[in-house]
């Protein structure tokens, strides 16, 4: 009887729990069985592994083969275990002369029938976990750059089963893969200079980018709301090292390209208004990240906000506060990060022309009220900047283009404001809370009196008050002022649709 033990890793959310592949050969009728809670994709590896071994010129043992994937209570899915199973069979059958399985080496990869090794999802979390234990990781060559993002992990990239076997028996050792420098292509993003007019909306974009605030544009069709929102990612600084790992890990387990995250480009997600709650927050029998997690450390743009079902929008409330989403199933819970910046756009009424100064709107007051009430008060409370975007008059729209301030210039000011916030409190202004908020956004007597007056007049909630203070703090950071003064407080109130004079 022969036994081989190979180390690999499963995928559970954005975590990579260890899995031990135990391959046992014994006498009896030739067969191959896999135990350890395997899903259909894992069970089908029997045929892939058998064909790959024979095609690559190895002997497939005509014995009773039992493969145990431990721990037994962890669901296993996909073809990521193929490579470990194949090496385990070769080792247990004595075809790897002079090599003995070691816990210091982990393997991931799906086998084709020809023995080629195909890419799999979730390599980056597995690489991070292997590096923490100072283990080397064998991955498909197409996943090498992703695995190298972990930093300290020794990565061996292979493209064929024979290539790995020759490395293990020391006939042709592999050299550890080396990371290549990836440059961000921020210039490829839509530029703010292309936007005509809309100076208040441009200012709101800069403030939202500088403090990480949520933003809502409301206005008639064609006023440029979507165009403005698409330019927000170009105003944000590049992802930092820790943020790149988080964003790339989510993209990896979702099957998306990790190259933009490697280059420091922040994600921009724009789901259609027919998206379900599961598509937005994640889920499924084996939970996968939703749009809010795919937008982690980036922008989530919801166009035509009232067209989303209300029950779908309500699931955003908790992750907007906590920066994560917990998906609970009968067997286990999975936690995904979801620290996104919400940018939304909406029309003021079903036809879109209410309040534009013309007589084009034929909606009744009841229709307008029902349309606007599709967005609940608690959700609006969590949107820091709420701005009306009017349509440009024809003369301004058709006038010769006058290049406005570019995204690069605005991004420089935003980056400076980010640095001020990180050096002062170690976090963005949007994440201030409790004692930190009082210390950083403290007002003088005149400022407190002004805010108290506005809160009483508009019956603002405590959450709205705190968000106004955070926006005022961001405005002060952009102005280079150490304290929040009355002009910043007044501008923050205006961005919230409040007027200190009572006529707003």
Coordinates of C-alpha atoms in Angstrom, one line a residue:
X1 CA 0.0 0.0 0.0
X2 CA 1.2 3.5 -0.9
X3 CA 0.3 6.9 0.4
X4 CA 1.1 10.5 -0.8
X5 CA 0.1 13.7 0.9
X6 CA 0.0 17.0 -1.2
X7 CA -0.8 20.5 0.0
X8 CA -3.2 22.8 -1.8
X9 CA -5.9 25.4 -1.0
X10 CA -9.6 25.8 -1.4
X11 CA -11.5 29.0 -2.1
X12 CA -13.9 30.4 0.5
X13 CA -15.0 33.9 -0.2
X14 CA -11.7 35.8 -0.5
X15 CA -10.0 33.4 1.9
X16 CA -7.9 30.4 0.9
X17 CA -8.2 27.7 3.6
X18 CA -5.6 24.9 3.4
X19 CA -6.6 21.5 1.9
X20 CA -4.6 18.3 2.3
X21 CA -4.9 15.9 -0.7
X22 CA -4.3 12.4 0.5
X23 CA -3.8 9.8 -2.2
X24 CA -3.9 6.1 -1.2
X25 CA -3.3 3.1 -3.5
X26 CA -4.4 -0.3 -2.5
X27 CA -5.2 -3.7 -4.0
X28 CA -8.6 -4.5 -5.4
X29 CA -10.6 -3.8 -8.6
X30 CA -9.2 -0.7 -10.5
X31 CA -11.2 2.3 -9.4
X32 CA -10.8 5.9 -8.3
X33 CA -12.9 7.6 -5.7
X34 CA -12.8 11.1 -4.3
X35 CA -14.1 11.9 -0.8
X36 CA -14.1 15.0 1.3
X37 CA -17.3 16.9 0.2
X38 CA -16.3 17.3 -3.5
X39 CA -18.7 19.1 -5.8
X40 CA -19.4 17.9 -9.4
X41 CA -16.4 19.8 -10.8
X42 CA -14.1 18.1 -8.4
X43 CA -15.5 14.6 -9.0
X44 CA -15.0 15.1 -12.8
X45 CA -11.2 15.5 -12.1
X46 CA -11.0 11.7 -12.1
X47 CA -11.3 11.7 -15.9
X48 CA -9.2 14.8 -16.4
X49 CA -6.3 13.5 -14.3
X50 CA -6.5 10.0 -15.9
X51 CA -6.3 11.3 -19.4
X52 CA -3.7 13.9 -18.6
X53 CA -1.4 11.3 -17.0
X54 CA -1.7 8.9 -19.9
X55 CA -1.3 11.6 -22.6
X56 CA 1.8 12.9 -20.8
X57 CA 3.4 9.5 -21.0
X58 CA 2.9 8.4 -17.4
X59 CA 1.4 5.2 -16.1
X60 CA -2.1 5.4 -14.6
X61 CA -2.1 2.8 -11.8
X62 CA -4.5 -0.1 -12.3
X63 CA -5.3 -0.2 -8.6
X64 CA -7.9 1.0 -6.2
X65 CA -7.2 4.7 -5.7
X66 CA -8.8 6.7 -2.9
X67 CA -8.4 10.4 -2.7
X68 CA -9.3 12.3 0.4
X69 CA -9.6 16.1 0.4
X70 CA -9.3 17.2 4.0
X71 CA -10.9 18.8 6.0
X72 CA -14.0 16.8 5.2
X73 CA -16.5 19.5 6.2
X74 CA -15.2 22.1 3.8
X75 CA -16.9 22.1 0.4
X76 CA -14.5 21.7 -2.6
X77 CA -15.4 23.0 -6.0
X78 CA -13.8 23.5 -9.4
X79 CA -10.7 22.1 -11.0
X80 CA -8.1 23.7 -8.8
X81 CA -7.3 20.3 -7.2
X82 CA -6.4 18.5 -10.4
X83 CA -2.6 19.2 -10.3
X84 CA -2.3 18.1 -6.6
X85 CA -4.3 15.0 -7.3
X86 CA -2.1 14.1 -10.3
X87 CA 1.2 14.6 -8.5
X88 CA -0.2 12.6 -5.5
X89 CA -1.0 9.7 -7.8
X90 CA 2.5 9.8 -9.4
X91 CA 4.1 10.0 -6.0
X92 CA 2.1 7.2 -4.4
X93 CA 2.7 5.0 -7.4
X94 CA 6.5 5.5 -7.3
X95 CA 6.8 7.4 -10.6
X96 CA 8.6 10.4 -9.0
X97 CA 11.9 8.8 -8.2
X98 CA 13.8 10.6 -5.4
X99 CA 11.0 13.0 -4.5
X100 CA 8.9 13.0 -1.4
X101 CA 5.9 15.2 -0.8
X102 CA 6.6 18.1 1.6
X103 CA 4.3 20.5 3.4
X104 CA 6.6 23.4 2.2
X105 CA 5.2 23.1 -1.3
X106 CA 1.6 23.8 -2.3
X107 CA 0.0 23.3 -5.7
X108 CA -2.9 24.8 -7.7
X109 CA -4.0 24.2 -11.2
X110 CA -6.6 22.6 -13.5
X111 CA -5.4 19.9 -16.0
X112 CA -6.4 19.7 -19.6
X113 CA -6.6 16.2 -21.2
X114 CA -3.2 16.9 -22.8
X115 CA -1.5 17.6 -19.5
X116 CA -1.4 21.4 -19.9
X117 CA -2.1 23.4 -16.8
X118 CA -4.9 25.9 -17.0
X119 CA -5.5 28.9 -14.9
X120 CA -7.9 28.9 -11.9
X121 CA -9.7 31.5 -9.8
X122 CA -8.5 32.7 -6.4
X123 CA -4.8 32.3 -6.8
X124 CA -3.9 35.6 -5.1
X125 CA -5.5 34.7 -1.7
X126 CA -3.8 31.3 -1.9
X127 CA -0.5 32.9 -2.6
X128 CA -0.8 35.3 0.4
X129 CA -1.8 32.4 2.7
X130 CA 1.1 30.3 1.5
X131 CA 3.6 33.2 1.9
X132 CA 2.5 33.7 5.5
X133 CA 3.6 30.1 6.2
X134 CA 6.8 30.5 4.2
X135 CA 5.7 27.9 1.6
X136 CA 6.4 27.8 -2.1
X137 CA 3.4 27.8 -4.4
X138 CA 3.1 26.0 -7.8
X139 CA 0.6 27.9 -10.1
X140 CA -0.4 27.9 -13.8
X141 CA 1.8 30.2 -15.8
X142 CA -1.2 32.4 -16.6
X143 CA -1.7 33.0 -12.9
X144 CA 2.0 33.8 -12.1
X145 CA 1.7 37.6 -12.1
X146 CA -1.3 37.4 -9.9
X147 CA 0.4 35.1 -7.4
X148 CA 3.5 37.4 -7.3
X149 CA 1.4 40.3 -6.0
X150 CA 1.6 38.6 -2.6
X151 CA 5.2 39.9 -2.4
X152 CA 7.2 37.4 -0.3
X153 CA 5.8 34.1 -1.7
X154 CA 8.1 31.9 -3.8
X155 CA 6.1 31.2 -7.0
X156 CA 6.8 28.4 -9.4
X157 CA 5.0 28.9 -12.7
X158 CA 4.3 25.9 -14.9
X159 CA 2.5 25.3 -18.1
X160 CA 2.5 21.5 -18.4
X161 CA 2.5 18.5 -16.1
X162 CA 5.8 17.2 -17.5
X163 CA 7.4 20.5 -16.6
X164 CA 6.5 20.2 -13.0
X165 CA 7.5 16.5 -12.8
X166 CA 11.0 17.3 -14.2
X167 CA 11.4 20.0 -11.5
X168 CA 10.3 17.7 -8.7
X169 CA 12.8 14.9 -9.7
X170 CA 15.5 17.6 -10.2
X171 CA 16.0 16.8 -13.8
X172 CA 15.2 20.4 -14.9
X173 CA 14.6 22.6 -11.9
X174 CA 12.4 25.7 -12.3
X175 CA 13.5 29.2 -11.3
X176 CA 11.1 31.2 -9.1
X177 CA 9.0 33.6 -11.1
X178 CA 9.8 37.3 -11.0
X179 CA 7.3 40.1 -11.0
X180 CA 7.1 42.6 -13.8
X181 CA 6.5 46.3 -13.1
X182 CA 2.9 47.3 -14.2
X183 CA 2.3 51.0 -14.8
X184 CA -1.1 52.6 -14.2
X185 CA -2.8 54.0 -17.2
X186 CA -4.8 56.8 -15.6
X187 CA -4.5 58.8 -18.8
X188 CA -6.9 56.4 -20.5
X189 CA -9.7 57.3 -18.2
X190 CA -12.4 59.9 -19.2
X191 CA -11.1 63.4 -18.6
X192 CA -13.0 66.1 -16.7
X193 CA -11.8 68.7 -19.2
X194 CA -14.3 67.2 -21.7
X195 CA -17.2 68.4 -19.5
X196 CA -18.7 71.7 -20.6
X197 CA -19.9 74.0 -17.9
X198 CA -21.5 72.3 -14.8
X199 CA -19.0 74.1 -12.5
X200 CA -21.0 73.2 -9.3
X201 CA -21.2 69.5 -10.3
X202 CA -17.4 69.5 -11.1
X203 CA -16.8 71.0 -7.6
X204 CA -19.0 68.3 -6.1
X205 CA -16.9 65.6 -7.9
X206 CA -13.7 67.0 -6.5
X207 CA -15.1 67.2 -2.9
X208 CA -16.4 63.6 -3.2
X209 CA -13.1 62.4 -4.5
X210 CA -11.1 64.3 -1.8
X211 CA -13.1 62.9 1.2
X212 CA -14.5 59.6 -0.2
X213 CA -18.1 60.9 0.1
X214 CA -21.2 59.5 -1.5
X215 CA -22.8 61.6 -4.3
X216 CA -26.2 61.9 -5.9
X217 CA -26.8 63.8 -9.1
X218 CA -30.4 64.8 -9.9
X219 CA -31.5 66.5 -13.1
X220 CA -33.2 66.2 -16.5
X221 CA -32.1 63.8 -19.2
X222 CA -29.0 64.9 -21.1
X223 CA -27.7 67.2 -18.4
X224 CA -24.5 65.2 -18.1
X225 CA -25.0 63.2 -14.9
X226 CA -23.6 59.9 -16.2
X227 CA -20.8 61.7 -18.0
X228 CA -19.8 63.4 -14.8
X229 CA -20.0 60.2 -12.7
X230 CA -17.7 58.3 -15.2
X231 CA -15.0 60.9 -14.5
X232 CA -14.8 60.3 -10.8
X233 CA -12.3 57.4 -10.9
X234 CA -9.9 59.6 -12.8
X235 CA -9.8 62.0 -9.9
X236 CA -8.9 59.4 -7.3
X237 CA -5.3 58.6 -6.4
X238 CA -3.8 55.2 -7.3
X239 CA -4.5 52.2 -5.0
X240 CA -1.9 51.7 -2.3
X241 CA -0.2 48.4 -1.8
X242 CA -2.6 47.0 0.8
X243 CA -5.6 48.2 -1.3
X244 CA -4.2 46.6 -4.4
X245 CA -4.1 43.3 -2.7
X246 CA -7.7 43.6 -1.5
X247 CA -9.1 44.7 -4.9
X248 CA -7.0 42.1 -6.8
X249 CA -8.1 39.3 -4.4
X250 CA -11.8 40.1 -5.1
X251 CA -11.2 40.2 -8.8
X252 CA -9.3 36.9 -8.6
X253 CA -12.0 34.9 -6.9
X254 CA -14.6 36.5 -9.2
X255 CA -12.7 35.4 -12.3
X256 CA -11.8 38.9 -13.5
X257 CA -8.5 40.3 -14.7
X258 CA -6.3 41.5 -11.9
X259 CA -4.1 43.6 -14.1
X260 CA -6.0 46.9 -13.4
X261 CA -5.7 46.4 -9.6
X262 CA -2.0 45.5 -10.0
X263 CA -1.5 48.8 -11.8
X264 CA -3.3 50.7 -9.0
X265 CA -6.4 51.6 -11.0
X266 CA -9.5 51.9 -8.9
X267 CA -12.6 49.8 -9.9
X268 CA -15.6 51.4 -11.5
X269 CA -18.8 49.3 -11.5
X270 CA -22.0 50.3 -13.1
X271 CA -24.7 47.6 -12.7
X272 CA -28.0 47.9 -14.7
X273 CA -31.1 48.8 -12.8
X274 CA -32.5 45.3 -13.4
X275 CA -29.8 43.8 -11.1
X276 CA -31.0 41.7 -8.3
X277 CA -30.1 42.0 -4.6
X278 CA -27.8 39.0 -4.9
X279 CA -26.1 40.5 -7.9
X280 CA -25.5 43.7 -6.0
X281 CA -24.3 42.4 -2.6
X282 CA -23.2 38.9 -3.5
X283 CA -24.4 35.4 -2.6
X284 CA -25.3 32.1 -4.2
X285 CA -25.0 28.6 -2.8
X286 CA -21.2 29.1 -2.8
X287 CA -21.1 32.9 -2.1
X288 CA -19.4 35.0 -4.6
X289 CA -18.7 38.8 -4.4
X290 CA -21.4 41.1 -5.7
X291 CA -21.1 44.5 -7.3
X292 CA -20.5 46.3 -4.0
X293 CA -17.5 44.1 -3.4
X294 CA -16.2 44.4 -6.9
X295 CA -16.3 48.2 -6.4
X296 CA -14.3 47.9 -3.2
X297 CA -11.9 50.9 -2.8
X298 CA -13.5 52.3 -6.0
X299 CA -16.7 53.7 -7.3
X300 CA -20.2 52.1 -7.6
X301 CA -22.3 54.0 -10.0
X302 CA -26.1 53.5 -10.0
X303 CA -27.7 55.2 -12.9
X304 CA -31.5 55.8 -12.9
X305 CA -31.5 55.2 -9.2
X306 CA -35.3 55.1 -8.7
X307 CA -35.6 52.4 -11.3
X308 CA -33.9 50.0 -9.0
X309 CA -36.3 47.9 -7.0
X310 CA -36.6 49.5 -3.5
X311 CA -35.8 46.2 -1.7
X312 CA -32.5 46.0 -3.8
X313 CA -31.5 49.5 -2.8
X314 CA -32.2 48.9 0.9
X315 CA -29.5 46.2 1.0
X316 CA -26.9 48.9 0.4
X317 CA -27.6 50.6 3.8
X318 CA -25.5 48.4 6.0
X319 CA -22.4 48.0 3.9
X320 CA -22.4 51.8 3.2
X321 CA -21.9 52.2 7.0
X322 CA -19.7 49.2 7.8
X323 CA -17.6 48.8 4.6
X324 CA -18.3 45.0 4.4
X325 CA -21.0 42.5 3.7
X326 CA -21.7 39.4 5.7
X327 CA -23.5 36.6 3.6
X328 CA -25.0 34.0 5.8
X329 CA -25.9 30.5 4.7
X330 CA -27.1 27.4 6.6
X331 CA -23.6 25.9 6.8
X332 CA -21.3 28.9 7.1
X333 CA -20.9 32.7 6.8
X334 CA -18.8 34.5 4.3
X335 CA -17.5 38.1 4.7
X336 CA -16.6 40.3 1.7
X337 CA -15.1 43.8 1.9
X338 CA -17.3 46.5 0.4
X339 CA -15.8 49.9 1.1
X340 CA -17.1 51.5 -2.0
X341 CA -18.0 55.1 -2.9
X342 CA -21.5 55.4 -4.1
X343 CA -22.3 57.8 -7.0
X344 CA -25.9 57.8 -8.2
X345 CA -27.9 59.6 -10.8
X346 CA -31.7 60.1 -11.1
X347 CA -34.3 62.2 -12.9
X348 CA -36.6 64.3 -10.7
X349 CA -39.8 62.6 -12.1
X350 CA -40.8 59.8 -14.4
X351 CA -40.6 62.0 -17.5
X352 CA -37.5 63.7 -16.2
X353 CA -38.4 67.3 -16.8
X354 CA -39.9 68.4 -13.5
X355 CA -38.5 71.7 -12.3
X356 CA -36.4 72.5 -15.4
X357 CA -38.2 75.8 -16.0
X358 CA -40.2 74.6 -19.0
X359 CA -43.7 73.2 -19.4
X360 CA -42.5 69.8 -20.8
X361 CA -43.3 67.9 -17.6
X362 CA -46.8 66.4 -17.5
X363 CA -46.4 64.3 -14.4
X364 CA -48.9 64.8 -11.7
X365 CA -47.8 65.7 -8.1
X366 CA -48.8 62.2 -7.0
X367 CA -46.7 60.6 -9.7
X368 CA -43.7 62.7 -8.8
X369 CA -44.1 61.9 -5.1
X370 CA -44.3 58.2 -5.7
X371 CA -41.3 58.3 -8.0
X372 CA -39.1 60.1 -5.5
X373 CA -40.3 58.0 -2.6
X374 CA -38.8 54.9 -4.3
X375 CA -35.6 56.1 -2.5
X376 CA -36.0 55.7 1.2
X377 CA -35.0 58.4 3.7
X378 CA -32.4 56.2 5.5
X379 CA -30.6 55.6 2.1
X380 CA -30.7 59.3 1.3
X381 CA -29.3 60.0 4.8
X382 CA -26.2 58.1 3.8
X383 CA -25.5 60.2 0.7
X384 CA -23.3 63.1 1.7
X385 CA -23.6 65.3 -1.4
X386 CA -27.0 65.8 -3.2
X387 CA -26.8 68.1 -6.2
X388 CA -29.2 69.2 -8.9
X389 CA -27.6 69.2 -12.3
X390 CA -29.4 71.6 -14.7
X391 CA -29.4 71.1 -18.4
X392 CA -27.0 73.4 -20.3
X393 CA -28.6 76.2 -22.3
X394 CA -28.2 75.8 -26.1
X395 CA -25.8 78.7 -26.4
X396 CA -23.5 77.1 -23.8
X397 CA -23.8 73.6 -25.3
X398 CA -23.1 74.7 -28.9
X399 CA -20.4 77.2 -28.0
X400 CA -16.8 76.4 -29.2
X401 CA -15.1 74.1 -26.7
X402 CA -13.3 75.9 -23.9
X403 CA -11.1 73.2 -22.2
X404 CA -11.8 73.1 -18.5
X405 CA -9.6 72.0 -15.7
X406 CA -8.2 68.5 -16.5
X407 CA -8.6 65.5 -14.3
X408 CA -4.8 65.5 -13.7
X409 CA -4.9 69.0 -12.1
X410 CA -7.9 68.1 -9.9
X411 CA -6.3 64.7 -8.9
X412 CA -3.3 66.6 -7.6
X413 CA -5.4 68.5 -5.2
X414 CA -7.3 65.4 -4.2
X415 CA -4.1 63.5 -3.5
X416 CA -2.9 66.4 -1.3
X417 CA -6.2 66.3 0.6
X418 CA -5.9 62.5 1.0
X419 CA -2.4 62.9 2.4
X420 CA -3.6 65.5 4.9
X421 CA -6.3 63.2 6.2
X422 CA -4.1 60.2 6.5
X423 CA -1.4 62.1 8.4
X424 CA -4.0 63.7 10.7
X425 CA -6.3 60.8 11.6
X426 CA -5.0 57.8 9.6
X427 CA -8.2 57.4 7.6
X428 CA -10.5 59.2 5.1
X429 CA -12.9 61.8 6.3
X430 CA -15.9 59.6 5.3
X431 CA -14.8 57.1 8.0
X432 CA -14.6 59.5 10.9
X433 CA -16.8 58.7 13.8
X434 CA -17.4 59.3 17.4
X435 CA -14.7 61.1 19.3
X436 CA -12.6 61.5 16.1
X437 CA -15.4 63.5 14.5
X438 CA -15.6 65.9 17.4
X439 CA -11.9 66.4 17.5
X440 CA -11.3 66.8 13.8
X441 CA -14.5 68.6 12.8
X442 CA -14.9 70.8 15.9
X443 CA -16.9 74.1 15.3
X444 CA -16.7 77.4 17.0
X445 CA -19.7 78.9 18.8
X446 CA -21.0 80.6 15.6
X447 CA -20.6 77.4 13.6
X448 CA -22.5 75.4 16.2
X449 CA -25.3 77.9 16.3
X450 CA -25.6 77.9 12.5
X451 CA -25.7 74.1 12.3
X452 CA -28.2 73.9 15.1
X453 CA -30.5 76.4 13.4
X454 CA -30.3 74.5 10.1
X455 CA -30.9 71.1 11.8
X456 CA -34.1 72.5 13.5
X457 CA -35.4 74.1 10.3
X458 CA -34.9 71.1 8.1
X459 CA -35.4 68.5 10.9
X460 CA -32.1 66.8 10.0
X461 CA -31.1 63.5 11.6
X462 CA -27.9 63.0 13.6
X463 CA -26.4 61.0 10.7
X464 CA -27.1 63.9 8.3
X465 CA -25.5 66.3 10.7
X466 CA -22.4 64.1 11.0
X467 CA -22.1 63.8 7.2
X468 CA -22.4 67.5 6.8
X469 CA -19.5 68.0 9.2
X470 CA -17.4 65.4 7.3
X471 CA -18.0 67.2 4.0
X472 CA -17.1 70.5 5.7
X473 CA -13.9 69.0 6.9
X474 CA -13.0 67.9 3.4
X475 CA -13.7 71.4 2.1
X476 CA -11.3 72.7 4.7
X477 CA -8.7 70.2 3.7
X478 CA -9.0 71.3 0.1
X479 CA -8.6 74.9 1.2
X480 CA -5.6 74.0 3.3
X481 CA -7.2 75.2 6.5
X482 CA -6.7 73.5 9.9
X483 CA -10.2 74.3 11.2
X484 CA -13.7 74.1 9.7
X485 CA -14.8 77.7 9.2
X486 CA -18.2 79.2 8.3
X487 CA -17.6 79.2 4.5
X488 CA -16.9 75.5 4.5
X489 CA -19.9 74.8 6.6
X490 CA -22.2 76.9 4.4
X491 CA -20.9 75.1 1.3
X492 CA -21.4 71.7 2.9
X493 CA -25.0 72.7 3.7
X494 CA -25.6 73.8 0.2
X495 CA -24.3 70.5 -1.2
X496 CA -27.0 68.9 1.1
X497 CA -29.7 71.1 -0.3
X498 CA -30.0 73.2 2.9
X499 CA -29.9 76.9 3.1
X500 CA -29.0 78.9 6.3
X501 CA -31.3 81.7 5.2
X502 CA -34.3 79.4 5.0
X503 CA -35.1 79.8 1.3
X504 CA -33.3 76.6 0.2

